[in-house]
PDB file of C-alpha atoms and ligand atoms in Angstrom:
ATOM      1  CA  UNK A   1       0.000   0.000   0.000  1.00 84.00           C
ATOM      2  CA  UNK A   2       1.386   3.553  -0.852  1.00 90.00           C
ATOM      3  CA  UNK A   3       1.752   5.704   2.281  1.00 97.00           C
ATOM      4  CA  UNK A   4      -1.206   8.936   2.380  1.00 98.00           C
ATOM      5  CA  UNK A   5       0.653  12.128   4.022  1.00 98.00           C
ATOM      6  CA  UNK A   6      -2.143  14.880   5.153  1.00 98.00           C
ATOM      7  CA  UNK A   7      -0.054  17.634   5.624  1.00 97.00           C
ATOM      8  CA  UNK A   8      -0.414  19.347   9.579  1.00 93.00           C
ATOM      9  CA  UNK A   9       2.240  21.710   8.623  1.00 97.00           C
ATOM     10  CA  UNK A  10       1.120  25.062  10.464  1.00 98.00           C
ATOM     11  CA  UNK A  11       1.385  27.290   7.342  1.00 98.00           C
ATOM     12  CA  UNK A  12      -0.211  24.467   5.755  1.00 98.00           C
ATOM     13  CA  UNK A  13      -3.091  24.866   7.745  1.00 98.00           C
ATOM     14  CA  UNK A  14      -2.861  28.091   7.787  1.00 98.00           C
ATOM     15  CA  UNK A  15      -3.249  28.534   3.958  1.00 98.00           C
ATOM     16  CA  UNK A  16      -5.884  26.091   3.696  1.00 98.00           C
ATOM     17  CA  UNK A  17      -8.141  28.168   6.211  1.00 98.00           C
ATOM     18  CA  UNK A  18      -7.756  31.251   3.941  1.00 98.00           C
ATOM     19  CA  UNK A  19      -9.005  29.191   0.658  1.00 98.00           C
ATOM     20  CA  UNK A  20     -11.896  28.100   2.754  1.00 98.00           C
ATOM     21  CA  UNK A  21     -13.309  31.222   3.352  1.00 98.00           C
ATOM     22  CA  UNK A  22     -15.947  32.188   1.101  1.00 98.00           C
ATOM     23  CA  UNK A  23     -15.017  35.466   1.204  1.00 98.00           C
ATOM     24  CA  UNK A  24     -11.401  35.095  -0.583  1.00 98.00           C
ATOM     25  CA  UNK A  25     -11.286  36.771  -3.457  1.00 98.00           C
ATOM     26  CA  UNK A  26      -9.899  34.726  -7.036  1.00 98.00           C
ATOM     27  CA  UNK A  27      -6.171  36.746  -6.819  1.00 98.00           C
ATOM     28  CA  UNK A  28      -5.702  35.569  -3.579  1.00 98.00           C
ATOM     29  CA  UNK A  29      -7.237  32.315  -4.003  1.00 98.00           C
ATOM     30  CA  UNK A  30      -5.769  31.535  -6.827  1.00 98.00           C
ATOM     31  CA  UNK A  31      -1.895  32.721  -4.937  1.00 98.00           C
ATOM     32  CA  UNK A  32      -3.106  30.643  -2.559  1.00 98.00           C
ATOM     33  CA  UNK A  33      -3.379  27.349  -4.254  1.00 98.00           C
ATOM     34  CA  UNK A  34      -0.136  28.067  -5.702  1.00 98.00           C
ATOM     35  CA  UNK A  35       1.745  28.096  -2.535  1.00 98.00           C
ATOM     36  CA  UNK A  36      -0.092  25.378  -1.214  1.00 98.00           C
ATOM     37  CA  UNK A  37       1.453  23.451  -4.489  1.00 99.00           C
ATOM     38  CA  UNK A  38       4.905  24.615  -3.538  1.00 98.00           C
ATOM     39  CA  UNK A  39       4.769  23.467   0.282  1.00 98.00           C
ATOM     40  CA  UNK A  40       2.731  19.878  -0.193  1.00 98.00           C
ATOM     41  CA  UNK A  41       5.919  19.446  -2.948  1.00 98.00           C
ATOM     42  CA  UNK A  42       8.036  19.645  -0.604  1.00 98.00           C
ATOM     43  CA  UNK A  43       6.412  16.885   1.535  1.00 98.00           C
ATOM     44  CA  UNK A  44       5.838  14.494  -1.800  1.00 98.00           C
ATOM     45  CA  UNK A  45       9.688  14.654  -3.131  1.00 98.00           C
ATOM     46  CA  UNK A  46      11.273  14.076   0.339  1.00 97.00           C
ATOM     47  CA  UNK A  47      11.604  10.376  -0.718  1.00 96.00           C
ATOM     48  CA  UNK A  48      13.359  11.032  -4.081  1.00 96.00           C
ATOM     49  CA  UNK A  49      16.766   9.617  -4.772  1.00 96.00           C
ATOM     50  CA  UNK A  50      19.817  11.089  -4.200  1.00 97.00           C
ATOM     51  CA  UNK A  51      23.782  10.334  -5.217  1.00 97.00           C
ATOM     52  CA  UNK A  52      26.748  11.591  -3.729  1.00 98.00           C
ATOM     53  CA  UNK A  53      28.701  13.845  -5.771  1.00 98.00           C
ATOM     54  CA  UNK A  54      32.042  16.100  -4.891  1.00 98.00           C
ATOM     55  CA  UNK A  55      31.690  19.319  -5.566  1.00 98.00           C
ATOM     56  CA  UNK A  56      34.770  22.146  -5.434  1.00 98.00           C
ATOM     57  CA  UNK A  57      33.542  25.567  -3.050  1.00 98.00           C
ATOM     58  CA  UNK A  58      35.758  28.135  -3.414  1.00 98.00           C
ATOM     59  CA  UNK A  59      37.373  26.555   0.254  1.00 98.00           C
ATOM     60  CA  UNK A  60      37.740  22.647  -0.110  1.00 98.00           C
ATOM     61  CA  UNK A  61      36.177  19.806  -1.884  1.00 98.00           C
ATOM     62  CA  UNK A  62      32.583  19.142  -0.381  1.00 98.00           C
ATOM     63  CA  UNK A  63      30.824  15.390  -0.673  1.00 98.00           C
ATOM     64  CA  UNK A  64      27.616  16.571  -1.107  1.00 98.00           C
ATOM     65  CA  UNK A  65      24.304  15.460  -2.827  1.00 98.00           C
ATOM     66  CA  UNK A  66      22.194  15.660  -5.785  1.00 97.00           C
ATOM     67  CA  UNK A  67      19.136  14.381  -7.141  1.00 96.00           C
ATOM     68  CA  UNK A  68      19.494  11.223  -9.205  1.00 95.00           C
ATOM     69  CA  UNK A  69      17.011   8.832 -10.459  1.00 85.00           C
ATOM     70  CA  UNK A  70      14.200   9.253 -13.027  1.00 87.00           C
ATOM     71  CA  UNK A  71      13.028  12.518 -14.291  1.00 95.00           C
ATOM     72  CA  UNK A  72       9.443  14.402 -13.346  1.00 98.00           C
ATOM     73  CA  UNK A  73       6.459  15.123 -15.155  1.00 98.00           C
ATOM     74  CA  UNK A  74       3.263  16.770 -13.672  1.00 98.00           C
ATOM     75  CA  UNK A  75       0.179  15.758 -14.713  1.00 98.00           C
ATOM     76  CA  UNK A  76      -2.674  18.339 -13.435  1.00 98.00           C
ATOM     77  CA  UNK A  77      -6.197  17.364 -13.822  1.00 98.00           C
ATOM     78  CA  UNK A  78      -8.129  20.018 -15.635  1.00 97.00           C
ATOM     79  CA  UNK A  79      -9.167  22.739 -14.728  1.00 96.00           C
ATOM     80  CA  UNK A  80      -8.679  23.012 -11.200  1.00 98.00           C
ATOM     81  CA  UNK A  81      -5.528  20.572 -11.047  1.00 98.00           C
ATOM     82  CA  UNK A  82      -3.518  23.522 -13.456  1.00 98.00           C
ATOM     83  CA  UNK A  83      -3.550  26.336 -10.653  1.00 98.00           C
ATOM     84  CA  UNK A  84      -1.300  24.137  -8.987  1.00 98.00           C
ATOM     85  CA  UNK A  85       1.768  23.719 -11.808  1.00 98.00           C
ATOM     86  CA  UNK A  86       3.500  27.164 -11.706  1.00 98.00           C
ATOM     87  CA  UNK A  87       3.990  26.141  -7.610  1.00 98.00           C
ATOM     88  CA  UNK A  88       5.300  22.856  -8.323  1.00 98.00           C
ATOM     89  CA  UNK A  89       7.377  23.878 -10.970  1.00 98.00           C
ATOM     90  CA  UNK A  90       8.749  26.705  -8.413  1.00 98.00           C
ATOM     91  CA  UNK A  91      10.807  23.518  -6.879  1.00 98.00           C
ATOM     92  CA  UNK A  92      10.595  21.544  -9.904  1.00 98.00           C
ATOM     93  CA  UNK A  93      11.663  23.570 -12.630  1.00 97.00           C
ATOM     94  CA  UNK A  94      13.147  21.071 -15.077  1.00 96.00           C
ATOM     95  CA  UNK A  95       9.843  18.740 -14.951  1.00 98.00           C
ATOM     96  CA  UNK A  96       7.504  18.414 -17.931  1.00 98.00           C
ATOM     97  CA  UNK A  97       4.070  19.178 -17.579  1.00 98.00           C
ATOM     98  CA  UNK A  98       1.140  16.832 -19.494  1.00 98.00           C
ATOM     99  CA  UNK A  99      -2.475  17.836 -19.368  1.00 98.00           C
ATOM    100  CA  UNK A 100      -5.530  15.313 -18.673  1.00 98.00           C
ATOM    101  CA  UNK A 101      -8.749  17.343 -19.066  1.00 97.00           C
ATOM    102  CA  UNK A 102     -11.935  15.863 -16.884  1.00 94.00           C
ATOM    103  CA  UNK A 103     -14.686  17.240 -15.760  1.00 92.00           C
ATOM    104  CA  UNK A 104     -18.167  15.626 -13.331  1.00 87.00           C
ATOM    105  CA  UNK A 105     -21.096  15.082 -15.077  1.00 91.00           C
ATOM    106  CA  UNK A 106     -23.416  16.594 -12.501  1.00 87.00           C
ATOM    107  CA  UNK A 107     -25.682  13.911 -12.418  1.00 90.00           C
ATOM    108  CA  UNK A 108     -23.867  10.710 -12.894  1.00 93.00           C
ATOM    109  CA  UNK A 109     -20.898  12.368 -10.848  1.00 91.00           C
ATOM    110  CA  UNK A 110     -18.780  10.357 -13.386  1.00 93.00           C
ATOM    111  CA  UNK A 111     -15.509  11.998 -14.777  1.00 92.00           C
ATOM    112  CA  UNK A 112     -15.726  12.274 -18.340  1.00 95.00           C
ATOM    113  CA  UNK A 113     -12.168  13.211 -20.571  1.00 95.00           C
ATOM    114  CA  UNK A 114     -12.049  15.543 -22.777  1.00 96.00           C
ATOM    115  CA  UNK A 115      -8.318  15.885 -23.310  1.00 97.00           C
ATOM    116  CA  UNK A 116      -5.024  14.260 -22.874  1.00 97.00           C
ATOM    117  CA  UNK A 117      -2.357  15.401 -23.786  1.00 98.00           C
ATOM    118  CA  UNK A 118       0.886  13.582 -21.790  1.00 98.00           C
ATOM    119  CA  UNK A 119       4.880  13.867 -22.538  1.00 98.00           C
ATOM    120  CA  UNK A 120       6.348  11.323 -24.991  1.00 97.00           C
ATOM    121  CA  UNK A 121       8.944   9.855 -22.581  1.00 97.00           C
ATOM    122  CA  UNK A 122       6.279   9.540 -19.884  1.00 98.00           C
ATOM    123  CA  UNK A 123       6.706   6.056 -19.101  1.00 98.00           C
ATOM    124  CA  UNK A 124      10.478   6.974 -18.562  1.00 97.00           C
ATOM    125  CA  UNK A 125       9.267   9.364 -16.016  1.00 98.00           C
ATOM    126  CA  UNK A 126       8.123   9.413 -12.378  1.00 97.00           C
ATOM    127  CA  UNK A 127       4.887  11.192 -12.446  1.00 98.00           C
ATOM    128  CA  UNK A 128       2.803  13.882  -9.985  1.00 98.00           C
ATOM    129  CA  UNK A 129      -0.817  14.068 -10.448  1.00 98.00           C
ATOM    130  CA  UNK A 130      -2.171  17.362  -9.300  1.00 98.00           C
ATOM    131  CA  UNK A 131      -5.902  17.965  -8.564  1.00 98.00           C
ATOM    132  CA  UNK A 132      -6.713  20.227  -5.192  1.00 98.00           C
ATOM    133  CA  UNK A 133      -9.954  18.752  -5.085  1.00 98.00           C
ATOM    134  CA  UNK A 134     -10.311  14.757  -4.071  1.00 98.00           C
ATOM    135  CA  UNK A 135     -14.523  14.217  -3.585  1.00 98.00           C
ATOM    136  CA  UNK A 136     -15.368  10.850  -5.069  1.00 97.00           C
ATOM    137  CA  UNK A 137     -12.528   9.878  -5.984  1.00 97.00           C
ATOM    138  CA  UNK A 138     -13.435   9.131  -9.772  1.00 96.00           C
ATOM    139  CA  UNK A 139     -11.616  11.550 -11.749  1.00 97.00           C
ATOM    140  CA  UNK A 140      -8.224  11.128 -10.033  1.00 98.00           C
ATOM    141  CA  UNK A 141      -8.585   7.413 -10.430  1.00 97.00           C
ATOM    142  CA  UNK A 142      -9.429   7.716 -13.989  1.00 97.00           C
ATOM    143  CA  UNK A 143      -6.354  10.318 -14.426  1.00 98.00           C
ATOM    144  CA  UNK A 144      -4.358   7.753 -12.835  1.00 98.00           C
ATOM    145  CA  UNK A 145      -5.494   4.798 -15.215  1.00 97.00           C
ATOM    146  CA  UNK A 146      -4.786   6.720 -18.068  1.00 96.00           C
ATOM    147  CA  UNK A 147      -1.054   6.935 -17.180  1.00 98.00           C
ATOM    148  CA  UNK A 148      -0.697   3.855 -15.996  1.00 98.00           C
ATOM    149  CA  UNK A 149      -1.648   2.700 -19.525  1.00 97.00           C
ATOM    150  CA  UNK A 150       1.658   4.895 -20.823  1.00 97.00           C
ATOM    151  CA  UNK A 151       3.694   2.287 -18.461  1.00 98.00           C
ATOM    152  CA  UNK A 152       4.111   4.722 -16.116  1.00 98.00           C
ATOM    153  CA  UNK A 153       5.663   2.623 -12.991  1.00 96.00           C
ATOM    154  CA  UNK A 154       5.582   5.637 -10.489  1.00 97.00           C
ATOM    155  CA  UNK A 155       3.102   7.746  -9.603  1.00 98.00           C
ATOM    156  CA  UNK A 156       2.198  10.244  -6.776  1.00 98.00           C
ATOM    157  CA  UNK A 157      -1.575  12.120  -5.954  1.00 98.00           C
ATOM    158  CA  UNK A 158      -1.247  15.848  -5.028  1.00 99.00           C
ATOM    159  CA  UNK A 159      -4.258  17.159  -3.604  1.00 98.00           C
ATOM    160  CA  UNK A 160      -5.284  19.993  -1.593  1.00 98.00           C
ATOM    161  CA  UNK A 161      -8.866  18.421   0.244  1.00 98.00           C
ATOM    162  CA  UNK A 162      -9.790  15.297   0.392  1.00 98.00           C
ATOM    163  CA  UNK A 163     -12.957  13.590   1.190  1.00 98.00           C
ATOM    164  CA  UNK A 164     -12.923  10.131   3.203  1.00 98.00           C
ATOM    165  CA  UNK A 165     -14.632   8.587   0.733  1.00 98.00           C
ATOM    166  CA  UNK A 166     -12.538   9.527  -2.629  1.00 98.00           C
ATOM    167  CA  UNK A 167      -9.149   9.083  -0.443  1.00 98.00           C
ATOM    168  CA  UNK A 168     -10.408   5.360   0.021  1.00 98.00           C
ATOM    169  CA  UNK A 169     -11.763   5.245  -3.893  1.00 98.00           C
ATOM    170  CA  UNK A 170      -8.305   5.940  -5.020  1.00 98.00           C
ATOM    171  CA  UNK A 171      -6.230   3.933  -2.180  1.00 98.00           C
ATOM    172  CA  UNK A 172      -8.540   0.910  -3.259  1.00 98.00           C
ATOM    173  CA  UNK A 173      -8.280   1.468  -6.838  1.00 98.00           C
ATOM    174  CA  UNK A 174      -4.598   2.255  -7.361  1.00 98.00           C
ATOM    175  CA  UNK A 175      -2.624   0.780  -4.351  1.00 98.00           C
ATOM    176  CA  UNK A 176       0.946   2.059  -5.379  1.00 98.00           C
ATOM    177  CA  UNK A 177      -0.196   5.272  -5.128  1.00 98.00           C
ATOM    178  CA  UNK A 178       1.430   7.565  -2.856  1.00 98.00           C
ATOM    179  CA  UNK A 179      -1.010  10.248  -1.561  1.00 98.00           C
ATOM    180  CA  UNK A 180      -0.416  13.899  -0.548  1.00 98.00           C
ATOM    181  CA  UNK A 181      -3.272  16.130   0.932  1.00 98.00           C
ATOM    182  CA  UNK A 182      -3.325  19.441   3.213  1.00 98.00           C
ATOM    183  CA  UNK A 183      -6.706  18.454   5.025  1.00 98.00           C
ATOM    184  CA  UNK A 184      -9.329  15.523   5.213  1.00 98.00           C
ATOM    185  CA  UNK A 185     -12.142  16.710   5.359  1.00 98.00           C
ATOM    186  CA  UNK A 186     -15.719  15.089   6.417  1.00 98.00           C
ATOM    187  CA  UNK A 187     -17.942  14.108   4.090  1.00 98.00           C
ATOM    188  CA  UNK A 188     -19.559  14.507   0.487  1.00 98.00           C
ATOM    189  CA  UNK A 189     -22.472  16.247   0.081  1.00 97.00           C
ATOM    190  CA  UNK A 190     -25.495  14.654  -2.117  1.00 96.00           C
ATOM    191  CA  UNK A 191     -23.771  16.904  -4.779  1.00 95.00           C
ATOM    192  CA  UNK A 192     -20.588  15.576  -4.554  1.00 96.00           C
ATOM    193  CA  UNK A 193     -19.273  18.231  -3.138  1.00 97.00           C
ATOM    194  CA  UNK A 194     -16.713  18.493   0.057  1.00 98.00           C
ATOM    195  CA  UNK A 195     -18.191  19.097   3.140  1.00 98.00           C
ATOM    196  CA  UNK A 196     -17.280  21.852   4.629  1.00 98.00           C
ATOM    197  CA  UNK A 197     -14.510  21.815   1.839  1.00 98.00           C
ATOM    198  CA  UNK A 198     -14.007  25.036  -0.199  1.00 98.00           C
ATOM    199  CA  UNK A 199     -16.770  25.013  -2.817  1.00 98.00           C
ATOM    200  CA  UNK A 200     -15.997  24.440  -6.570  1.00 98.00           C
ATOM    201  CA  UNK A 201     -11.876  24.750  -6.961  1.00 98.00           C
ATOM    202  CA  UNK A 202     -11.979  25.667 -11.008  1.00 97.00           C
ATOM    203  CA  UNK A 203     -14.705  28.492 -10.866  1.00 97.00           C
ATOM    204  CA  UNK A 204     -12.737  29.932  -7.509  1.00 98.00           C
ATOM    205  CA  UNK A 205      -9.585  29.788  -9.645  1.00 98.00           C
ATOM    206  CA  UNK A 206     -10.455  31.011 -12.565  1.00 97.00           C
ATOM    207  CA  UNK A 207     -13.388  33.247 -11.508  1.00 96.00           C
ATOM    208  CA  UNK A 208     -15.974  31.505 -13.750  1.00 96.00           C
ATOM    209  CA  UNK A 209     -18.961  31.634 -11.068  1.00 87.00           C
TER     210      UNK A 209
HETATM  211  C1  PRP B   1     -13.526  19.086  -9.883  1.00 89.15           C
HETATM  212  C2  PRP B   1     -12.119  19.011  -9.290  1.00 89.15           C
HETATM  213  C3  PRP B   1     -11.721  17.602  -9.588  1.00 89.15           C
HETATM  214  C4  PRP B   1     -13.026  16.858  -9.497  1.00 89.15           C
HETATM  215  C5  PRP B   1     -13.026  16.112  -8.197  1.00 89.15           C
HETATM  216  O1  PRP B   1     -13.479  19.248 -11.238  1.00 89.15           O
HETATM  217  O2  PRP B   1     -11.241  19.944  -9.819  1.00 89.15           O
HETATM  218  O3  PRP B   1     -11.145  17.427 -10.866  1.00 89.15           O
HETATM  219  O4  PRP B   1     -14.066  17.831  -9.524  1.00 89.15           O
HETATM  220  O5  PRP B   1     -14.178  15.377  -8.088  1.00 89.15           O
HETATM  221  P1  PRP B   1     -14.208  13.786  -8.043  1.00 89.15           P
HETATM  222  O6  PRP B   1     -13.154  13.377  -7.063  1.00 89.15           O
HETATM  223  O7  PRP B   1     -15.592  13.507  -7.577  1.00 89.15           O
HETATM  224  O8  PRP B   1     -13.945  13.268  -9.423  1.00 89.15           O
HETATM  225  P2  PRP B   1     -14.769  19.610 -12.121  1.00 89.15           P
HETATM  226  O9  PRP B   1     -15.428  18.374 -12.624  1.00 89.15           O
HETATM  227  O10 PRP B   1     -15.631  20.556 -11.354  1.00 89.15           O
HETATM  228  O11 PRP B   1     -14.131  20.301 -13.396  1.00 89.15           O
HETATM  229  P3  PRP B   1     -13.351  21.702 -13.484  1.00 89.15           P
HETATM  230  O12 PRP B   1     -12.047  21.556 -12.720  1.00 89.15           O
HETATM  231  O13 PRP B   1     -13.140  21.864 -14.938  1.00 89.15           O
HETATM  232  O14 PRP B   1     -14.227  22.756 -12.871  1.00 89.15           O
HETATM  233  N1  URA B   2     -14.938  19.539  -7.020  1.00 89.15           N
HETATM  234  C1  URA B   2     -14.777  20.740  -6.427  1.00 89.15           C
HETATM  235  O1  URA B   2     -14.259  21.681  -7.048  1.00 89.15           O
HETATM  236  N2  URA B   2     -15.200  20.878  -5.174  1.00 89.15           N
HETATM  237  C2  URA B   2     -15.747  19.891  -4.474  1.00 89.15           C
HETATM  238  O2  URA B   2     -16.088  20.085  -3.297  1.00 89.15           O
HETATM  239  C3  URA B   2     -15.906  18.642  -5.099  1.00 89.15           C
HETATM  240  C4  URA B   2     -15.491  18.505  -6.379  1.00 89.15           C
END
């Protein structure tokens, strides 16, 4: 089973109460998710691989480290999952960035695609799905399928809130997924949406409602 990581950080937390309110504006909400990107990215690459390297300072020869290992690609989840690149790329700058484009049919609350659009050398790649909403669970599992079907071997969930019952969705439907989230929240609604949550992620970022 991959390991899920709900992020107590206190700026974390923090952050996530200012998205919450109903109140915050789309600039700041839309910073917002951006730095929330940044910090849970720190949390999801503390596992990646290192080598030891010698390096010259201007002093004495340092054995130091850098990253080794396969390379990145993000994968957000349109539209909400692409307020969240710029923040990951902040730490991940050299990463390529593929776009799977979803959206809830409002009755069925099924994830229908629309687009997909993923880099060549994927399967080569270690892979960061980004998404800040996680409700049922069904378009992160489907986003996940599709790369898996690349031969993608690694992949990680970035979220920003979770419901209980997506977060078990996608643990029971993809296993080897490692799962990053700044809050759990505690429940759906009959709408499918988070309860108390933050309301609908794309028209907050983007300003469509
Ligand atoms: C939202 C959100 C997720 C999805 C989560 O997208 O950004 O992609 O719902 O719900 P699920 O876990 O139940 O699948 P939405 O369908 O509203 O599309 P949008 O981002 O284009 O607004
Ligand atoms: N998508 C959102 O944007 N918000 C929710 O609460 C659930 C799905």
């Amino acid at each position: 089973m991959g390991k899920t990581v709900i992020m107590d950080h206190p700026l974390v937390q923090h952050k996530v109460s200012l998205l919450r309110n109903k109140n915050t504006g789309t600039k700041e909400f839309k910073e917002l998710v951006s730095e929330l990107a940044t910090l849970l990215c720190y949390e999801a690459t503390r596992d990646l691989p290192t080598e030891e390297v010698e390096i010259e300072t201007p002093i004495a020869v340092a054995k130091t480290h850098i990253l080794s290992g396969r390379k990145l690609a993000l994968v957000p989840i349109l539209r909400a999952g692409l307020g969240m690149v710029d923040g990951m790329l902040v730490l991940l700058p050299a990463a390529k960035v593929g776009h799977i484009g979803m959206y809830r049919n409002e009755e069925t609350l099924e994830p229908v695609e629309y687009y997909c659009k993923l880099p060549q050398d994927i399967a080569e790649r270690e892979v960061i799905v980004l998404d800040p909403m996680l409700a049922t669970g069904g378009s992160a599992i489907d986003a996940v399928t599709q790369i898996k079907k690349r031969g993608v071997k690694s992949i990680k969930f970035i979220g920003i809130i979770g419901a209980p019952e997506g977060l078990a969705k996608l643990q029971e439907a993809h296993p080897d997924v490692d799962i990053y989230l700044a809050a759990l929240d505690e429940k759906l609604n009959e709408n499918g949406y988070i309860v108390p949550g933050l309301g609908d992620a794309g028209d907050r970022i983007f300003g469509t409602k």
